[in-house]
Each structure stands twice: as structure tokens, then as C-alpha cells.
mmCIF file of C-alpha atoms in Angstrom:
data_model
loop_
_atom_site.group_PDB
_atom_site.id
_atom_site.type_symbol
_atom_site.label_atom_id
_atom_site.label_comp_id
_atom_site.label_asym_id
_atom_site.label_seq_id
_atom_site.Cartn_x
_atom_site.Cartn_y
_atom_site.Cartn_z
ATOM 1 C CA UNK A 846 1.515 -15.748 1.249
ATOM 2 C CA UNK A 847 -2.285 -14.933 1.810
ATOM 3 C CA UNK A 848 -4.545 -12.645 -0.179
ATOM 4 C CA UNK A 849 -5.763 -9.534 1.277
ATOM 5 C CA UNK A 850 -8.105 -6.687 -0.633
ATOM 6 C CA UNK A 851 -9.271 -3.013 -0.122
ATOM 7 C CA UNK A 852 -12.466 -2.405 0.248
ATOM 8 C CA UNK A 853 -15.122 -2.270 -3.251
ATOM 9 C CA UNK A 854 -18.135 -0.173 -3.890
ATOM 10 C CA UNK A 855 -20.177 -3.606 -3.754
ATOM 11 C CA UNK A 856 -18.571 -4.742 -0.205
ATOM 12 C CA UNK A 857 -21.261 -4.416 2.074
ATOM 13 C CA UNK A 858 -21.326 -1.071 3.962
ATOM 14 C CA UNK A 859 -21.852 -2.513 7.971
ATOM 15 C CA UNK A 860 -18.203 -3.784 9.098
ATOM 16 C CA UNK A 861 -19.254 -6.737 10.655
ATOM 17 C CA UNK A 862 -21.066 -7.259 7.188
ATOM 18 C CA UNK A 863 -17.809 -6.790 5.234
ATOM 19 C CA UNK A 864 -15.692 -9.252 7.678
ATOM 20 C CA UNK A 865 -18.224 -11.491 7.047
ATOM 21 C CA UNK A 866 -18.344 -11.315 2.928
ATOM 22 C CA UNK A 867 -15.100 -11.222 3.088
ATOM 23 C CA UNK A 868 -14.639 -14.769 4.792
ATOM 24 C CA UNK A 869 -17.322 -15.898 2.709
ATOM 25 C CA UNK A 870 -14.954 -15.148 -0.178
ATOM 26 C CA UNK A 871 -11.967 -16.929 1.205
ATOM 27 C CA UNK A 872 -9.723 -13.668 1.468
ATOM 28 C CA UNK A 873 -7.210 -14.079 4.651
ATOM 29 C CA UNK A 874 -6.694 -10.287 5.457
ATOM 30 C CA UNK A 875 -8.727 -6.604 5.007
ATOM 31 C CA UNK A 876 -5.951 -3.583 4.372
ATOM 32 C CA UNK A 877 -8.133 -1.176 6.251
ATOM 33 C CA UNK A 878 -8.754 2.731 5.932
ATOM 34 C CA UNK A 879 -7.073 4.167 8.552
ATOM 35 C CA UNK A 880 -9.311 6.524 9.684
ATOM 36 C CA UNK A 881 -12.058 3.952 9.808
ATOM 37 C CA UNK A 882 -9.849 2.029 12.143
ATOM 38 C CA UNK A 883 -9.303 4.717 14.273
ATOM 39 C CA UNK A 884 -12.803 5.671 14.361
ATOM 40 C CA UNK A 885 -14.522 2.424 14.830
ATOM 41 C CA UNK A 886 -11.510 -0.094 16.638
ATOM 42 C CA UNK A 887 -13.478 -1.874 19.306
ATOM 43 C CA UNK A 888 -16.185 -2.817 16.391
ATOM 44 C CA UNK A 889 -13.423 -3.884 13.958
ATOM 45 C CA UNK A 890 -11.439 -6.259 17.099
ATOM 46 C CA UNK A 891 -15.211 -8.155 17.662
ATOM 47 C CA UNK A 892 -15.416 -8.725 14.129
ATOM 48 C CA UNK A 893 -11.751 -10.094 13.483
ATOM 49 C CA UNK A 894 -12.729 -12.234 16.393
ATOM 50 C CA UNK A 895 -16.118 -13.620 14.670
ATOM 51 C CA UNK A 896 -14.331 -14.031 11.792
ATOM 52 C CA UNK A 897 -10.904 -14.938 11.676
ATOM 53 C CA UNK A 898 -10.121 -12.003 9.217
ATOM 54 C CA UNK A 899 -6.819 -10.396 10.222
ATOM 55 C CA UNK A 900 -6.623 -6.547 9.331
ATOM 56 C CA UNK A 901 -2.420 -5.975 9.401
ATOM 57 C CA UNK A 902 -2.329 -3.020 7.480
ATOM 58 C CA UNK A 903 -3.959 0.016 7.000
ATOM 59 C CA UNK A 904 -4.145 2.258 3.486
ATOM 60 C CA UNK A 905 -5.174 5.941 3.287
ATOM 61 C CA UNK A 906 -7.906 7.492 5.815
ATOM 62 C CA UNK A 907 -5.429 10.395 6.966
ATOM 63 C CA UNK A 908 -4.818 14.224 5.340
ATOM 64 C CA UNK A 909 -1.327 15.603 4.175
ATOM 65 C CA UNK A 910 1.155 13.798 2.761
ATOM 66 C CA UNK A 911 4.548 13.504 4.434
ATOM 67 C CA UNK A 912 6.207 15.169 1.143
ATOM 68 C CA UNK A 913 3.235 17.387 1.366
ATOM 69 C CA UNK A 914 4.277 21.037 0.049
ATOM 70 C CA UNK A 915 1.978 22.705 2.714
ATOM 71 C CA UNK A 916 4.194 22.142 5.831
ATOM 72 C CA UNK A 917 0.312 22.739 8.206
ATOM 73 C CA UNK A 918 -0.840 19.386 5.563
ATOM 74 C CA UNK A 919 2.529 17.528 6.887
ATOM 75 C CA UNK A 920 2.436 17.561 10.094
ATOM 76 C CA UNK A 921 -1.677 17.254 10.218
ATOM 77 C CA UNK A 922 -0.828 13.984 8.320
ATOM 78 C CA UNK A 923 1.897 13.074 10.416
ATOM 79 C CA UNK A 924 -0.345 13.621 13.890
ATOM 80 C CA UNK A 925 -3.110 11.328 11.957
ATOM 81 C CA UNK A 926 -0.813 8.742 11.501
ATOM 82 C CA UNK A 927 0.950 8.494 14.556
ATOM 83 C CA UNK A 928 -2.782 7.561 15.493
ATOM 84 C CA UNK A 929 -3.433 5.242 12.838
ATOM 85 C CA UNK A 930 -0.146 3.725 13.761
ATOM 86 C CA UNK A 931 -1.627 3.374 17.708
ATOM 87 C CA UNK A 932 -4.569 1.818 16.536
ATOM 88 C CA UNK A 933 -2.930 -0.753 14.551
ATOM 89 C CA UNK A 934 -0.624 -1.621 17.756
ATOM 90 C CA UNK A 935 -4.159 -2.373 19.346
ATOM 91 C CA UNK A 936 -5.396 -5.213 17.132
ATOM 92 C CA UNK A 937 -2.004 -6.674 15.830
ATOM 93 C CA UNK A 938 -1.440 -4.409 12.956
ATOM 94 C CA UNK A 939 1.921 -5.016 10.693
ATOM 95 C CA UNK A 940 1.526 -1.165 9.305
ATOM 96 C CA UNK A 941 0.677 1.543 7.473
ATOM 97 C CA UNK A 942 1.442 2.318 3.506
ATOM 98 C CA UNK A 943 2.462 5.731 3.014
ATOM 99 C CA UNK A 944 3.401 7.291 -0.455
ATOM 100 C CA UNK A 945 5.032 10.533 -0.739
ATOM 101 C CA UNK A 946 1.959 12.431 -1.744
ATOM 102 C CA UNK A 947 -0.939 11.638 -4.711
ATOM 103 C CA UNK A 948 -1.718 13.954 -7.143
ATOM 104 C CA UNK A 949 0.273 16.938 -5.481
ATOM 105 C CA UNK A 950 2.489 16.996 -8.714
ATOM 106 C CA UNK A 951 4.110 15.426 -11.628
ATOM 107 C CA UNK A 952 6.853 16.666 -14.145
ATOM 108 C CA UNK A 953 4.974 14.621 -17.267
ATOM 109 C CA UNK A 954 2.190 17.697 -17.151
ATOM 110 C CA UNK A 955 2.195 21.987 -16.946
ATOM 111 C CA UNK A 956 3.078 23.647 -14.740
ATOM 112 C CA UNK A 957 6.259 20.875 -15.081
ATOM 113 C CA UNK A 958 7.776 23.258 -12.098
ATOM 114 C CA UNK A 959 7.319 22.405 -8.906
ATOM 115 C CA UNK A 960 7.049 24.905 -6.044
ATOM 116 C CA UNK A 961 10.015 23.422 -4.156
ATOM 117 C CA UNK A 962 13.156 22.200 -5.469
ATOM 118 C CA UNK A 963 14.453 18.588 -4.939
ATOM 119 C CA UNK A 964 16.702 18.664 -1.933
ATOM 120 C CA UNK A 965 13.262 20.681 -0.471
ATOM 121 C CA UNK A 966 11.232 17.511 -1.650
ATOM 122 C CA UNK A 967 14.364 15.363 0.350
ATOM 123 C CA UNK A 968 14.044 16.979 3.503
ATOM 124 C CA UNK A 969 10.243 16.703 3.931
ATOM 125 C CA UNK A 970 10.093 13.675 3.229
ATOM 126 C CA UNK A 971 13.130 12.423 5.766
ATOM 127 C CA UNK A 972 11.929 14.607 8.586
ATOM 128 C CA UNK A 973 8.310 12.515 8.095
ATOM 129 C CA UNK A 974 9.676 9.252 7.986
ATOM 130 C CA UNK A 975 12.180 9.610 10.416
ATOM 131 C CA UNK A 976 9.423 11.080 12.845
ATOM 132 C CA UNK A 977 7.342 8.265 11.904
ATOM 133 C CA UNK A 978 10.593 5.622 12.705
ATOM 134 C CA UNK A 979 10.142 6.478 16.572
ATOM 135 C CA UNK A 980 6.468 5.983 16.749
ATOM 136 C CA UNK A 981 6.959 2.854 14.673
ATOM 137 C CA UNK A 982 9.217 1.608 17.115
ATOM 138 C CA UNK A 983 7.710 2.566 20.054
ATOM 139 C CA UNK A 984 4.478 0.616 18.461
ATOM 140 C CA UNK A 985 6.122 -2.225 17.111
ATOM 141 C CA UNK A 986 4.400 -1.846 13.807
ATOM 142 C CA UNK A 987 6.646 -0.618 10.263
ATOM 143 C CA UNK A 988 5.673 2.080 7.749
ATOM 144 C CA UNK A 989 5.214 0.645 3.955
ATOM 145 C CA UNK A 990 6.720 3.505 1.642
ATOM 146 C CA UNK A 991 5.025 2.826 -1.450
ATOM 147 C CA UNK A 992 6.567 4.198 -4.708
ATOM 148 C CA UNK A 993 4.118 5.620 -6.735
ATOM 149 C CA UNK A 994 4.350 6.012 -11.212
ATOM 150 C CA UNK A 995 5.781 9.140 -12.778
ATOM 151 C CA UNK A 996 2.297 10.508 -13.536
ATOM 152 C CA UNK A 997 0.993 10.166 -9.747
ATOM 153 C CA UNK A 998 4.072 11.763 -8.092
ATOM 154 C CA UNK A 999 7.139 13.385 -8.506
ATOM 155 C CA UNK A 1000 9.296 12.428 -5.627
ATOM 156 C CA UNK A 1001 9.320 8.253 -5.536
ATOM 157 C CA UNK A 1002 8.702 6.242 -8.884
ATOM 158 C CA UNK A 1003 10.748 3.566 -7.942
ATOM 159 C CA UNK A 1004 11.613 0.817 -5.367
ATOM 160 C CA UNK A 1005 15.254 1.784 -5.623
ATOM 161 C CA UNK A 1006 13.870 5.735 -4.849
ATOM 162 C CA UNK A 1007 12.177 3.929 -1.558
ATOM 163 C CA UNK A 1008 15.440 2.192 -1.026
ATOM 164 C CA UNK A 1009 17.391 5.081 -1.152
ATOM 165 C CA UNK A 1010 15.205 6.539 1.816
ATOM 166 C CA UNK A 1011 15.431 4.149 3.743
ATOM 167 C CA UNK A 1012 19.274 3.403 3.731
ATOM 168 C CA UNK A 1013 20.313 7.143 3.687
ATOM 169 C CA UNK A 1014 18.218 8.263 6.632
ATOM 170 C CA UNK A 1015 19.638 4.529 8.745
ATOM 171 C CA UNK A 1016 15.847 3.535 8.921
ATOM 172 C CA UNK A 1017 14.895 0.374 10.781
ATOM 173 C CA UNK A 1018 11.153 0.328 10.886
ATOM 174 C CA UNK A 1019 10.409 1.392 7.025
ATOM 175 C CA UNK A 1020 10.003 -1.192 4.523
ATOM 176 C CA UNK A 1021 8.697 -0.923 0.409
ATOM 177 C CA UNK A 1022 5.226 -1.600 -0.845
ATOM 178 C CA UNK A 1023 5.910 -3.249 -4.295
ATOM 179 C CA UNK A 1024 3.168 -2.360 -6.411
ATOM 180 C CA UNK A 1025 2.603 -4.163 -9.483
ATOM 181 C CA UNK A 1026 0.732 -1.619 -11.084
ATOM 182 C CA UNK A 1027 3.343 1.106 -10.364
ATOM 183 C CA UNK A 1028 5.944 -1.122 -11.112
ATOM 184 C CA UNK A 1029 5.045 -2.390 -14.508
ATOM 185 C CA UNK A 1030 5.254 1.453 -15.661
ATOM 186 C CA UNK A 1031 8.499 2.419 -13.478
ATOM 187 C CA UNK A 1032 10.812 -0.803 -13.235
ATOM 188 C CA UNK A 1033 12.758 -1.697 -16.358
ATOM 189 C CA UNK A 1034 11.905 -5.692 -14.839
ATOM 190 C CA UNK A 1035 9.312 -6.532 -12.332
ATOM 191 C CA UNK A 1036 11.071 -9.523 -11.221
ATOM 192 C CA UNK A 1037 15.006 -8.196 -10.851
ATOM 193 C CA UNK A 1038 13.459 -5.442 -8.827
ATOM 194 C CA UNK A 1039 11.320 -8.319 -6.365
ATOM 195 C CA UNK A 1040 14.680 -10.231 -6.785
ATOM 196 C CA UNK A 1041 17.139 -7.241 -6.056
ATOM 197 C CA UNK A 1042 15.193 -5.871 -2.663
ATOM 198 C CA UNK A 1043 13.589 -8.670 -1.146
ATOM 199 C CA UNK A 1044 15.056 -7.495 2.358
ATOM 200 C CA UNK A 1045 13.396 -4.400 1.661
ATOM 201 C CA UNK A 1046 10.169 -5.015 0.288
ATOM 202 C CA UNK A 1047 7.452 -5.778 3.375
ATOM 203 C CA UNK A 1048 4.190 -5.513 1.593
ATOM 204 C CA UNK A 1049 2.550 -6.242 -1.689
ATOM 205 C CA UNK A 1050 0.133 -4.449 -3.774
ATOM 206 C CA UNK A 1051 -1.966 -5.773 -6.716
ATOM 207 C CA UNK A 1052 -2.928 -4.625 -9.917
ATOM 208 C CA UNK A 1053 -3.056 -5.373 -13.639
ATOM 209 C CA UNK A 1054 -0.930 -3.598 -16.129
ATOM 210 C CA UNK A 1055 -4.290 -0.926 -16.491
ATOM 211 C CA UNK A 1056 -4.902 -0.585 -13.028
ATOM 212 C CA UNK A 1057 -7.904 -3.335 -13.551
ATOM 213 C CA UNK A 1058 -8.171 -6.459 -11.287
ATOM 214 C CA UNK A 1059 -5.354 -9.123 -11.624
ATOM 215 C CA UNK A 1060 -5.743 -11.263 -14.481
ATOM 216 C CA UNK A 1061 -7.470 -9.094 -16.662
ATOM 217 C CA UNK A 1062 -4.253 -7.449 -18.321
ATOM 218 C CA UNK A 1063 -0.468 -8.496 -19.211
ATOM 219 C CA UNK A 1064 1.130 -8.759 -15.751
ATOM 220 C CA UNK A 1065 2.142 -12.975 -15.625
ATOM 221 C CA UNK A 1066 1.462 -13.004 -12.131
ATOM 222 C CA UNK A 1067 2.821 -16.505 -11.585
ATOM 223 C CA UNK A 1068 6.155 -15.458 -12.268
ATOM 224 C CA UNK A 1069 5.698 -12.519 -10.009
ATOM 225 C CA UNK A 1070 4.342 -15.060 -7.000
ATOM 226 C CA UNK A 1071 7.408 -17.771 -8.142
ATOM 227 C CA UNK A 1072 9.872 -15.097 -7.307
ATOM 228 C CA UNK A 1073 8.200 -14.293 -4.363
ATOM 229 C CA UNK A 1074 8.276 -17.319 -3.189
ATOM 230 C CA UNK A 1075 11.997 -17.554 -4.103
ATOM 231 C CA UNK A 1076 12.532 -14.716 -1.614
ATOM 232 C CA UNK A 1077 10.807 -16.290 1.348
ATOM 233 C CA UNK A 1078 8.491 -13.432 0.766
ATOM 234 C CA UNK A 1079 5.362 -14.759 3.766
ATOM 235 C CA UNK A 1080 3.088 -11.136 3.702
ATOM 236 C CA UNK A 1081 0.007 -10.088 2.433
ATOM 237 C CA UNK A 1082 -0.929 -9.826 -1.244
ATOM 238 C CA UNK A 1083 -3.821 -7.329 -0.839
ATOM 239 C CA UNK A 1084 -5.739 -6.562 -3.923
ATOM 240 C CA UNK A 1085 -6.016 -2.846 -4.427
ATOM 241 C CA UNK A 1086 -7.548 -1.958 -8.151
ATOM 242 C CA UNK A 1087 -10.234 -0.641 -9.995
ATOM 243 C CA UNK A 1088 -12.569 -3.719 -11.111
ATOM 244 C CA UNK A 1089 -13.106 -3.760 -15.375
ATOM 245 C CA UNK A 1090 -16.574 -5.092 -16.760
ATOM 246 C CA UNK A 1091 -20.209 -4.845 -16.064
ATOM 247 C CA UNK A 1092 -20.896 -6.777 -13.280
ATOM 248 C CA UNK A 1093 -17.805 -5.928 -10.945
ATOM 249 C CA UNK A 1094 -18.669 -8.223 -7.975
ATOM 250 C CA UNK A 1095 -18.702 -11.052 -10.229
ATOM 251 C CA UNK A 1096 -15.278 -9.781 -12.184
ATOM 252 C CA UNK A 1097 -13.849 -9.178 -8.682
ATOM 253 C CA UNK A 1098 -14.518 -13.046 -7.473
ATOM 254 C CA UNK A 1099 -13.022 -14.135 -11.247
ATOM 255 C CA UNK A 1100 -9.978 -12.406 -10.354
ATOM 256 C CA UNK A 1101 -9.916 -13.930 -6.792
ATOM 257 C CA UNK A 1102 -10.334 -17.217 -7.941
ATOM 258 C CA UNK A 1103 -7.347 -16.757 -10.960
ATOM 259 C CA UNK A 1104 -5.040 -15.153 -7.689
ATOM 260 C CA UNK A 1105 -5.903 -18.350 -5.461
ATOM 261 C CA UNK A 1106 -5.269 -20.645 -8.150
ATOM 262 C CA UNK A 1107 -1.344 -19.515 -8.665
ATOM 263 C CA UNK A 1108 -1.414 -19.106 -5.398
ATOM 264 C CA UNK A 1109 -2.243 -22.820 -4.707
ATOM 265 C CA UNK A 1110 0.376 -23.859 -7.958
#
């Protein structure tokens, strides 16, 4: 297993400087914004060659969710996701992280009644995934479907929800993102969920129980990493979190040291 990270506010702005900074930190991979990748592919390839930092996954960087209530936004998002997958192919990337939606609707807050019924949700997401499945097959990449917690999305909250879309649509190029923060809210037992879905979990997102940096909350990451080892998971663990503390860079480095220490156990 290797460590990757998404961007943080204190990272350098220039692409080559970001990659050099990550190399100095001893991080293996960079989970890149999809739009940034598409618009700067040659510069990113050059930075990868110089530093050895891998870009295996993209996250964000597109407009329109795969489960968007607006058909125009949904289809626009699919075209942008297609471009991201083709860009990933050019740099040897593995796939793009995609939730059903984020912040569009939740049953936990008013108005409580969504503008579309559950059958409509299923049809929209399935149509999107079947479209992206064909693109992923052509580009030898994957779709990493990410369940979000009930306060951020109403359609795919648990790993079992994502699994249902994969199995009922017979999707071969769609895997599941196991995000410890979301699983902490939604799953009865994170370790059991990791074990029971080991053949479909293709990517990991790291944040602690309160969404801040790993090691600052209550999740037992050593147990989780031990379970992933038992599952023979050999992919990336991508840090996707906010930073708690007055000195964000210091706290990030402290969390990184913590993660490395339990990875080396």
C-alpha cells in the first residue's frame, strides 16, 4: 500500500513545485483535480518524470453529478469525466473518483422530499455508470464509485449501495471507494465492511471520524490497515481531509508521520 494525497492550501501553487514538495514529504502519489489534469497534462507528465510521483487517480474537476437532478448538468458532467479518463490514460492513471452527488439533497434536512423518486435516482446513476463503463473499457481505466454519508447525499451512502449498482448493472470497470470518514458514519463495522467487499474495493480515502487529519480523532487506522493487508489490498491510500490546528502544515506532517508509522508496522 502506498500513500497519496489531495491538495492542501499550504501546498505550492505551481505544478512542478507541488510535485517536488510531495517528493520531499516522502509521499508516493498525488490525487489530482480532474480539470487540472486535463488542462495541464504535458506539465504534469514532466513533473511526474522528474519526481517519480505517481498520479493514479483524479477527483473533482467536473460540473454535473452522475446522479444530477438536471439532465443537462448530468450529461455535461459525463463528457467532462470522459475527458478526465482519456487524460488519465495518457499518464498511466488508474481511474476517477465519483460520488452519485454531493450537497444536492439530503433526507436529513428540509424540504425532506426530493424532486425525483428513487426509481429516477437509480435510472440516472445507472445510465451514467453504463456510459462511463464503456469509456473506462476503452481507456483501460476504472470508475471509483464513492459512497458519501447521509448528510451529503441521499442516493449512495453505504458500500452495499455502491455494490448493488455494480452487480445489478454488471459493471466490470467500476470499483468502490472506501472512505473511512463516510464509513465511520454509515457502516456498522468498518473492518467487516472492508472484509466483505474486498474484491470490489479499488481505492481508499483517508480522514478521521470528524473529517480532519488521520490520527487526530477516534478511528483505529492500524486495525483498518491490518484488515486491508489481510485483504491483499495493494492500491493507494489517499489523504482527503481538512486540517485541524493552528499550523496546518505542521499538523499535516504530523499526521503523515503517524500514517507511515502504522504502515511500517
